[in-house]
CSV table of C-alpha atoms in Angstrom, one decimal:
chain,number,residue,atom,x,y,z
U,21,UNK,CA,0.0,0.0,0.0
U,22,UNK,CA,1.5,3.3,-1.2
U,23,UNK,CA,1.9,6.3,0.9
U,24,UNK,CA,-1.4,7.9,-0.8
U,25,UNK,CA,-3.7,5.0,-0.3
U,26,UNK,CA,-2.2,4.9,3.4
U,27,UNK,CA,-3.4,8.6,3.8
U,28,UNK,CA,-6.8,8.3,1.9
U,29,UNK,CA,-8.0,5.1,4.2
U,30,UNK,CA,-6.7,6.4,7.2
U,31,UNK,CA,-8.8,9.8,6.5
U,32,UNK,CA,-11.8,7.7,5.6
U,33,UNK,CA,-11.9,5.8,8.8
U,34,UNK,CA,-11.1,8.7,10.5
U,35,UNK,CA,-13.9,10.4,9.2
U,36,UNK,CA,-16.3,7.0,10.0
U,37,UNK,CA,-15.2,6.5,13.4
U,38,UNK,CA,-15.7,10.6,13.8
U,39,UNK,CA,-19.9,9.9,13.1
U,40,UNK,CA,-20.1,7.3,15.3
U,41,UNK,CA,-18.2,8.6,18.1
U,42,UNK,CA,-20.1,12.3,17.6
U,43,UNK,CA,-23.1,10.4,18.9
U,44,UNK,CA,-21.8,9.3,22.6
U,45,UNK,CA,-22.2,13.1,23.1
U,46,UNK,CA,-25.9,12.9,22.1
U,47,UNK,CA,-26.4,9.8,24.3
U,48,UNK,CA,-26.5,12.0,27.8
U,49,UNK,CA,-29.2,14.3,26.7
U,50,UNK,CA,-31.4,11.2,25.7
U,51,UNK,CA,-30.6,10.0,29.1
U,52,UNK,CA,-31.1,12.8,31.3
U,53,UNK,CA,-32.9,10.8,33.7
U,54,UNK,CA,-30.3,8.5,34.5
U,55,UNK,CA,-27.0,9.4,36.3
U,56,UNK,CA,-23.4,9.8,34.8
U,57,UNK,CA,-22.4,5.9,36.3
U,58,UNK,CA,-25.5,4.5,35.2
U,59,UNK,CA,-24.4,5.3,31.7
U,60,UNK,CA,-21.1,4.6,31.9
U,61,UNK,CA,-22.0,1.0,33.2
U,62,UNK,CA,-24.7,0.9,30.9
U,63,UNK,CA,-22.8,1.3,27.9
U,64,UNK,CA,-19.5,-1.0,29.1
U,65,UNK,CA,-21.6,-3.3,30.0
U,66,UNK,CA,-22.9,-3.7,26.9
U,67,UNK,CA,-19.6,-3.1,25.0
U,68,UNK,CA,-18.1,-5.9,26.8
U,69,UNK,CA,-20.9,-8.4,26.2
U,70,UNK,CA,-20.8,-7.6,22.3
U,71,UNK,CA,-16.9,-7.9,22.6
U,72,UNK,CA,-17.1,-11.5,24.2
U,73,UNK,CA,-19.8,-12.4,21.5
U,74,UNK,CA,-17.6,-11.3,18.4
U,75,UNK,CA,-14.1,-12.8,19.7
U,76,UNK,CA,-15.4,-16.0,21.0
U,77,UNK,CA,-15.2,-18.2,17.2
U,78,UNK,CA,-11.2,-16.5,17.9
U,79,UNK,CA,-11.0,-16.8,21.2
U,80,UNK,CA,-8.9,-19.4,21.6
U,81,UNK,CA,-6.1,-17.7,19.1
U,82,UNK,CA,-6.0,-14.9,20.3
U,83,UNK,CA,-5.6,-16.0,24.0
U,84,UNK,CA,-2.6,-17.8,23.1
U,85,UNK,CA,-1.1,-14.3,22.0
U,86,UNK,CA,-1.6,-12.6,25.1
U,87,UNK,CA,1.1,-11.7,27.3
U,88,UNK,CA,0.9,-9.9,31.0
U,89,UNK,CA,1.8,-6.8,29.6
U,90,UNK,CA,-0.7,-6.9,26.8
U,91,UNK,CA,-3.2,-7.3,29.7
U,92,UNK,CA,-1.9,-4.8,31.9
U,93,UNK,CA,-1.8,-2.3,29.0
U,94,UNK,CA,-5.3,-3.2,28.1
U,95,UNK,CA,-6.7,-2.8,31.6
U,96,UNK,CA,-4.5,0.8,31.9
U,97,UNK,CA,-6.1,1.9,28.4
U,98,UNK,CA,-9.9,0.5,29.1
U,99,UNK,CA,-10.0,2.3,32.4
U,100,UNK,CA,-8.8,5.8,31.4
U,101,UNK,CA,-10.0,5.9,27.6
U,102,UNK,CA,-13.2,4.2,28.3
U,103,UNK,CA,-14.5,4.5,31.8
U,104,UNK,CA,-13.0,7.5,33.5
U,105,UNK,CA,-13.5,9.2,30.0
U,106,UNK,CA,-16.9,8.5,29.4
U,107,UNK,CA,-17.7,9.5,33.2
U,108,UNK,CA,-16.2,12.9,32.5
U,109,UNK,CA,-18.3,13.3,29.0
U,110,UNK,CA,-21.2,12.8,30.9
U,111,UNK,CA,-21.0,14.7,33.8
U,112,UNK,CA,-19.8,17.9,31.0
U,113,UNK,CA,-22.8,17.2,28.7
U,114,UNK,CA,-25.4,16.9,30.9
U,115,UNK,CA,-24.2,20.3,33.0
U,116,UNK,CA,-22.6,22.1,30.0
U,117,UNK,CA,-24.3,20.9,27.1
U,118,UNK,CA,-23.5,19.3,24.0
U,119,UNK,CA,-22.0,22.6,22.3
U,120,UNK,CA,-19.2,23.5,25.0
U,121,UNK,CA,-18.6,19.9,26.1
U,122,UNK,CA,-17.6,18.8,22.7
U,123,UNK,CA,-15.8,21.6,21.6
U,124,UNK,CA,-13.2,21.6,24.5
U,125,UNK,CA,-12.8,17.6,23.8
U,126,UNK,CA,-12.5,19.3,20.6
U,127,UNK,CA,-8.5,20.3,21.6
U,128,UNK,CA,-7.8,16.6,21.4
U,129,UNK,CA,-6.7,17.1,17.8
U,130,UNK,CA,-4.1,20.1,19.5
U,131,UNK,CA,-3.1,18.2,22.4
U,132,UNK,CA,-2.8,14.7,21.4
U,133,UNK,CA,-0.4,15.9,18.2
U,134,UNK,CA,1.8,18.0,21.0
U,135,UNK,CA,1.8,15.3,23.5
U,136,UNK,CA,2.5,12.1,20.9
U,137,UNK,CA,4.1,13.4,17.8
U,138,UNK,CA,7.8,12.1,17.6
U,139,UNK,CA,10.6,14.1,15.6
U,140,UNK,CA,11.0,12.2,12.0
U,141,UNK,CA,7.4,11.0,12.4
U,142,UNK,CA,4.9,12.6,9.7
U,143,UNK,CA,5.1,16.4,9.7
U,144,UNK,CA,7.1,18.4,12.2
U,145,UNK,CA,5.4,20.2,14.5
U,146,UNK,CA,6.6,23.7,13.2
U,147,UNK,CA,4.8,23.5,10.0
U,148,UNK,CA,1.8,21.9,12.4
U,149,UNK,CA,1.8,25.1,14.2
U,150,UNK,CA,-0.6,27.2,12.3
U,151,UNK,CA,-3.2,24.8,11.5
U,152,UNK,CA,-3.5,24.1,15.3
U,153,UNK,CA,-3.9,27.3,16.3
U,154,UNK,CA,-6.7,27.3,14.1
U,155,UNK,CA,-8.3,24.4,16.4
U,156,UNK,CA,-7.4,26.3,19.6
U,157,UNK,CA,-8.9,29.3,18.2
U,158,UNK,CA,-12.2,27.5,17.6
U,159,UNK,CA,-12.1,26.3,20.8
U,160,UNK,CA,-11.6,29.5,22.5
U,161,UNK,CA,-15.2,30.8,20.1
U,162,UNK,CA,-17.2,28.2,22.0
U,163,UNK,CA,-16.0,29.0,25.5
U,164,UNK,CA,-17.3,32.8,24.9
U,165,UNK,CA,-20.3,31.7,23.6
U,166,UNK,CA,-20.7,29.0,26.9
U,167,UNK,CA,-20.1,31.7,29.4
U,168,UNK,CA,-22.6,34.3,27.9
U,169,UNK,CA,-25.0,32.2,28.5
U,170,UNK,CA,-23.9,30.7,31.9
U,171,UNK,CA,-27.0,32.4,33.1
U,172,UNK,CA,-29.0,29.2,31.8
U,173,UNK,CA,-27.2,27.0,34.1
U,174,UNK,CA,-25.4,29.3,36.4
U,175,UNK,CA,-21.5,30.1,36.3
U,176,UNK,CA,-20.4,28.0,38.9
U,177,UNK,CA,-22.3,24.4,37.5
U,178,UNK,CA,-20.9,25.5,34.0
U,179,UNK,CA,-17.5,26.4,35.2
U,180,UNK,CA,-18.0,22.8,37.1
U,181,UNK,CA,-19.0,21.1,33.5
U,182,UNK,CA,-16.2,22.8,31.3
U,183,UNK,CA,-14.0,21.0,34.5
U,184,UNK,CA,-15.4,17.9,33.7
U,185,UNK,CA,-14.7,18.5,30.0
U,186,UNK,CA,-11.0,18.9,30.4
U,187,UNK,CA,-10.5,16.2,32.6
U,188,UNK,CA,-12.3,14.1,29.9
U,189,UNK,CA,-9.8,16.0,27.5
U,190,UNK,CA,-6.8,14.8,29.3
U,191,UNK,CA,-7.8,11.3,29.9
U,192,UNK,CA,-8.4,10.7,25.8
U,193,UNK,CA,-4.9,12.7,25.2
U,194,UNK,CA,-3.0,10.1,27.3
U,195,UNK,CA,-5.2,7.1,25.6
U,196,UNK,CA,-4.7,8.2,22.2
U,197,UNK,CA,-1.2,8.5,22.3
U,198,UNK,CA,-0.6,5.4,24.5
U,199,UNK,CA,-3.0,3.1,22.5
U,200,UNK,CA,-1.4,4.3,19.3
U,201,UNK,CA,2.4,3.6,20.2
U,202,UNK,CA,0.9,-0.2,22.0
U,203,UNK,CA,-0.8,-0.7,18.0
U,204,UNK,CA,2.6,0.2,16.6
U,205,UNK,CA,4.6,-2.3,19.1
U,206,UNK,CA,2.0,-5.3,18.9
U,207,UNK,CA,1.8,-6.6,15.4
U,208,UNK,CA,0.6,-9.5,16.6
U,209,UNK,CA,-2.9,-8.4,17.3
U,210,UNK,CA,-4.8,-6.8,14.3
U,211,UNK,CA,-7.0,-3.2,15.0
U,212,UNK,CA,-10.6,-5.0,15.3
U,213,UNK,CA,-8.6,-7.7,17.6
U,214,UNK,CA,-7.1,-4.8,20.0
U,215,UNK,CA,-10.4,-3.2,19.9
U,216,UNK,CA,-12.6,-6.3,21.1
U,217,UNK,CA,-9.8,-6.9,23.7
U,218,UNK,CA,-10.1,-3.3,24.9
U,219,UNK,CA,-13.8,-3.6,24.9
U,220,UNK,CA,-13.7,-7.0,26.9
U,221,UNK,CA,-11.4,-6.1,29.5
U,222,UNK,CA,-13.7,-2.7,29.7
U,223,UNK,CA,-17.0,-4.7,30.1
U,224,UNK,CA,-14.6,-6.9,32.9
U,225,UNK,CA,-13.8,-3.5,34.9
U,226,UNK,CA,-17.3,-2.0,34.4
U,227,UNK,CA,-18.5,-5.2,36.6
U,228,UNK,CA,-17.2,-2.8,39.7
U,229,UNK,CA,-19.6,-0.3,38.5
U,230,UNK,CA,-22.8,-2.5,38.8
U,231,UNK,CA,-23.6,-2.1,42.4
U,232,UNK,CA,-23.0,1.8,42.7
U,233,UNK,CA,-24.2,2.4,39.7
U,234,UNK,CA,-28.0,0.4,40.0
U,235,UNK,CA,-27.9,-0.1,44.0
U,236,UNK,CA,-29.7,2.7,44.6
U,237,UNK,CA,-31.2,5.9,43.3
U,238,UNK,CA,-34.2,7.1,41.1
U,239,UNK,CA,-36.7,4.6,40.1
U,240,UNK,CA,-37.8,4.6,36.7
U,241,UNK,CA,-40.6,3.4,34.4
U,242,UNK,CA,-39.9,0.2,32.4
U,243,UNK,CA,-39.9,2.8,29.6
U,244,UNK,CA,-37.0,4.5,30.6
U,245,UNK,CA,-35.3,1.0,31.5
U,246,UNK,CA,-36.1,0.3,27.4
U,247,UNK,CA,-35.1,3.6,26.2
U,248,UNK,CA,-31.3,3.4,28.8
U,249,UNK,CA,-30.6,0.0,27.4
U,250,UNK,CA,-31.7,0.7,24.2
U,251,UNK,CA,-29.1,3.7,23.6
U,252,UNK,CA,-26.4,2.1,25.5
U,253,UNK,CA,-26.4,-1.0,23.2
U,254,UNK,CA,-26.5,1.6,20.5
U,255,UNK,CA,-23.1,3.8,21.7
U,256,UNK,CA,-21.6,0.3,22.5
U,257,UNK,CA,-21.6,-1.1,19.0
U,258,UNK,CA,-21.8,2.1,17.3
U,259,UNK,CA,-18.8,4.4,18.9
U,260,UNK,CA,-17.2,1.5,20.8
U,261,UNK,CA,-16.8,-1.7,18.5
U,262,UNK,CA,-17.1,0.0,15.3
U,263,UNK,CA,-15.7,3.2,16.2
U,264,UNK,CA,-12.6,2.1,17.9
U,265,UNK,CA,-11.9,-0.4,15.5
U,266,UNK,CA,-12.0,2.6,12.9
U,267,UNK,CA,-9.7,4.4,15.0
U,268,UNK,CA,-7.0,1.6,15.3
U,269,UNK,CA,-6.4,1.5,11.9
U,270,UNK,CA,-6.4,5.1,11.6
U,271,UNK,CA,-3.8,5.0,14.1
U,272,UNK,CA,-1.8,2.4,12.2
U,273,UNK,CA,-2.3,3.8,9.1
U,274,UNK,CA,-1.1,7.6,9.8
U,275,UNK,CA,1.1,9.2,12.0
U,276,UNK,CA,-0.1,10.9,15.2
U,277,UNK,CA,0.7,14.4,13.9
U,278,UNK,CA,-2.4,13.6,11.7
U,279,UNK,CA,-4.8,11.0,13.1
U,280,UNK,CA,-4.6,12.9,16.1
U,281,UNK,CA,-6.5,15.4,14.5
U,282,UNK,CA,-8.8,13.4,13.1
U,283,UNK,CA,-10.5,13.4,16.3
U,284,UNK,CA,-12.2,17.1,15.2
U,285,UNK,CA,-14.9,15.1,13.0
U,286,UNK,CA,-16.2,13.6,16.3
U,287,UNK,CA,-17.1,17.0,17.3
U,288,UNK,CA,-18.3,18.2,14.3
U,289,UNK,CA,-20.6,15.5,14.1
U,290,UNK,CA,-21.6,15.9,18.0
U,291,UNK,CA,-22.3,19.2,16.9
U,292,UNK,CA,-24.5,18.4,14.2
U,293,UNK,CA,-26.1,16.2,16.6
U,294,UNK,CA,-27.0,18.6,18.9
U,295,UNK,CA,-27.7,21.4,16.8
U,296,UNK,CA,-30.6,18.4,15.5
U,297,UNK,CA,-31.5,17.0,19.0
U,298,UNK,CA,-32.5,21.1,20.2
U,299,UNK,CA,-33.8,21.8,16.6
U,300,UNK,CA,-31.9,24.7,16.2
U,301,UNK,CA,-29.2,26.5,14.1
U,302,UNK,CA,-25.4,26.8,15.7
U,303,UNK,CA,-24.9,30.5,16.9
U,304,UNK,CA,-22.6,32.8,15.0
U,305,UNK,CA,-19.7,32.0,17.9
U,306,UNK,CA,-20.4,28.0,17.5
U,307,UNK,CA,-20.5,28.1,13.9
U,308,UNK,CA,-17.1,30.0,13.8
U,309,UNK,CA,-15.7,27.8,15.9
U,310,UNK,CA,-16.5,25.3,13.4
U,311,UNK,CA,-14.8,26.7,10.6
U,312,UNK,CA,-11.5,27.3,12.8
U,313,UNK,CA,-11.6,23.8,13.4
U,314,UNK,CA,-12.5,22.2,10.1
U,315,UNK,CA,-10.1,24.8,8.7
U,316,UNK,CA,-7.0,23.6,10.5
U,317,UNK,CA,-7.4,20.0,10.2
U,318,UNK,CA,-8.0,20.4,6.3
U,319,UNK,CA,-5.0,22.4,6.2
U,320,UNK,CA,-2.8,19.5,8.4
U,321,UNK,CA,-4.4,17.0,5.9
U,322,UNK,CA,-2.7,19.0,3.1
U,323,UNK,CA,0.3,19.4,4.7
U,324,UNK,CA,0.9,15.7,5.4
U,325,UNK,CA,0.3,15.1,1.6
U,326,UNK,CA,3.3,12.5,0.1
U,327,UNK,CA,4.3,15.4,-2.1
U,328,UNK,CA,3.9,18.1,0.6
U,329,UNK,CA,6.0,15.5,3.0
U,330,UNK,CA,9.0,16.4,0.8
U,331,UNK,CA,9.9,19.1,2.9
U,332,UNK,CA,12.5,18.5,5.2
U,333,UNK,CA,10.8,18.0,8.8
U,334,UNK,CA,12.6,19.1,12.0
């Protein structure tokens, strides 16, 4: 595979995994009702179960090809890219909002491409340096918009939700850039392999979430019950087998100083998702923001073209 078909198949499941993952932001407004740790368990549950199901004619295989640290590395990346993420993400959305939750995870493509890139690997970040400051720019657009209209929530629950947000922001930084350098050193496992054994061990740990999560609280309407299981099936094969299974081999097919970026179509689709969910148009900050955004990663994807590579990197 040439350098060109590399980059175009890596974009597209970028792009892929981007619209399923944009809907795990939708999935807290649906389930207002229900607390953060019910829908984390909810959807790990789930996610495991669906794992266990697709790996078990392989099971035996890829067993054999598991080592201690493959399974301390996938307990390590299930709990902070899956769990204590997803915690976060729902705490910001259903405080927040979609709009200002999304668009600080939004930085990912910013902070995973400072934090991972490697000198000598895909485009230096020098040349990077523009077209990320367009990202941080849109982010900084949605954080105006959030506070001037802090008065719907109050400051302090917003300022508490745009907390949760960048603890969620630095949780996925340290996954993406862990998860992609474990792909790069274990061959041996194929990216829908890794993902199903991330998504096992996650349904494993989310086991610990069961009696917290269910023991007590709200009761609901066997309605509700439908509607919570229902969406959480949904996010776990949607954004979690199929999603992350996109993303590995995005990962393996492009260096982080591009798939890192990726990242901003998830919260362009979230967006869109949103924006549909409250039947409304994006604001003239919001829809700036996405421009920045869309901007800089268009202008990273041109700048990681074979022919563009030719420069010397630093």
């Amino acid at each position: 595979m040439d350098q060109r078909q590399r980059l175009l198949i890596g974009l597209l499941c970028g792009l892929v995994a981007g619209a399923f993952w944009g809907g795990v932001f939708l999935a807290p407004k649906l389930l207002h009702a229900f607390t953060p740790l019910q829908m984390t368990a909810g959807r790990y549950l789930c996610y495991g179960l669906a794992s266990a199901v697709l790996l078990a004619p392989s099971l035996r295989g890829v067993a054999a090809r598991l080592t201690l640290a493959d399974w301390r590395d996938l307990a390590g990346l299930s709990l902070l890219g899956n769990i204590v993420y997803y915690v976060c993400l729902a705490v910001s959305v259903q405080i927040a909002g979609v709009a200002p939750a999304s668009l600080i995870i939004g930085l990912l493509p910013v902070t995973i491409t400072l934090v991972g890139a490697k000198p000598g690997e895909g485009v230096a970040l020098r040349r990077l340096a523009a077209p990320l400051l367009l990202v941080a720019a849109g982010v900084a657009c949605i954080n105006v918009a959030a506070f001037q209209t802090a008065r719907d929530v109050g400051v302090g629950r917003l300022v508490l939700g745009l907390l949760a947000a960048v603890g969620a922001l630095v949780v996925w930084t340290v996954y993406a850039v862990w998860n992609a350098r474990r792909l790069a050193a274990t061959p041996r496992f194929n990216s829908h392999e890794w993902s199903l054994l991330t998504g096992l061990v996650t349904g494993l740990l989310s086991l610990l979430l069961v009696i917290p999560a269910f023991g007590g609280g709200a009761p609901h309407l066997p309605s509700g019950w439908m509607l919570f299981w229902g969406v959480s099936l949904a996010v776990a094969l949607g954004a979690s087998v199929i999603g992350n299974g996109l993303w590995n081999a995005a990962s393996r097919l492009l260096p982080l100083s591009l798939s890192g970026q990726l990242i901003v179509f998830e919260t362009l689709f979230a967006l869109l998702y949103g924006f549909l969910h409250d039947a409304r148009w994006p604001l003239p900050l919001e829809a700036a923001a996405i421009v920045l955004m869309l901007a800089g990663v268009l202008w990273s994807v041109h700048l990681h073209r074979p022919e563009a590579e030719g420069h010397p990197a630093e």
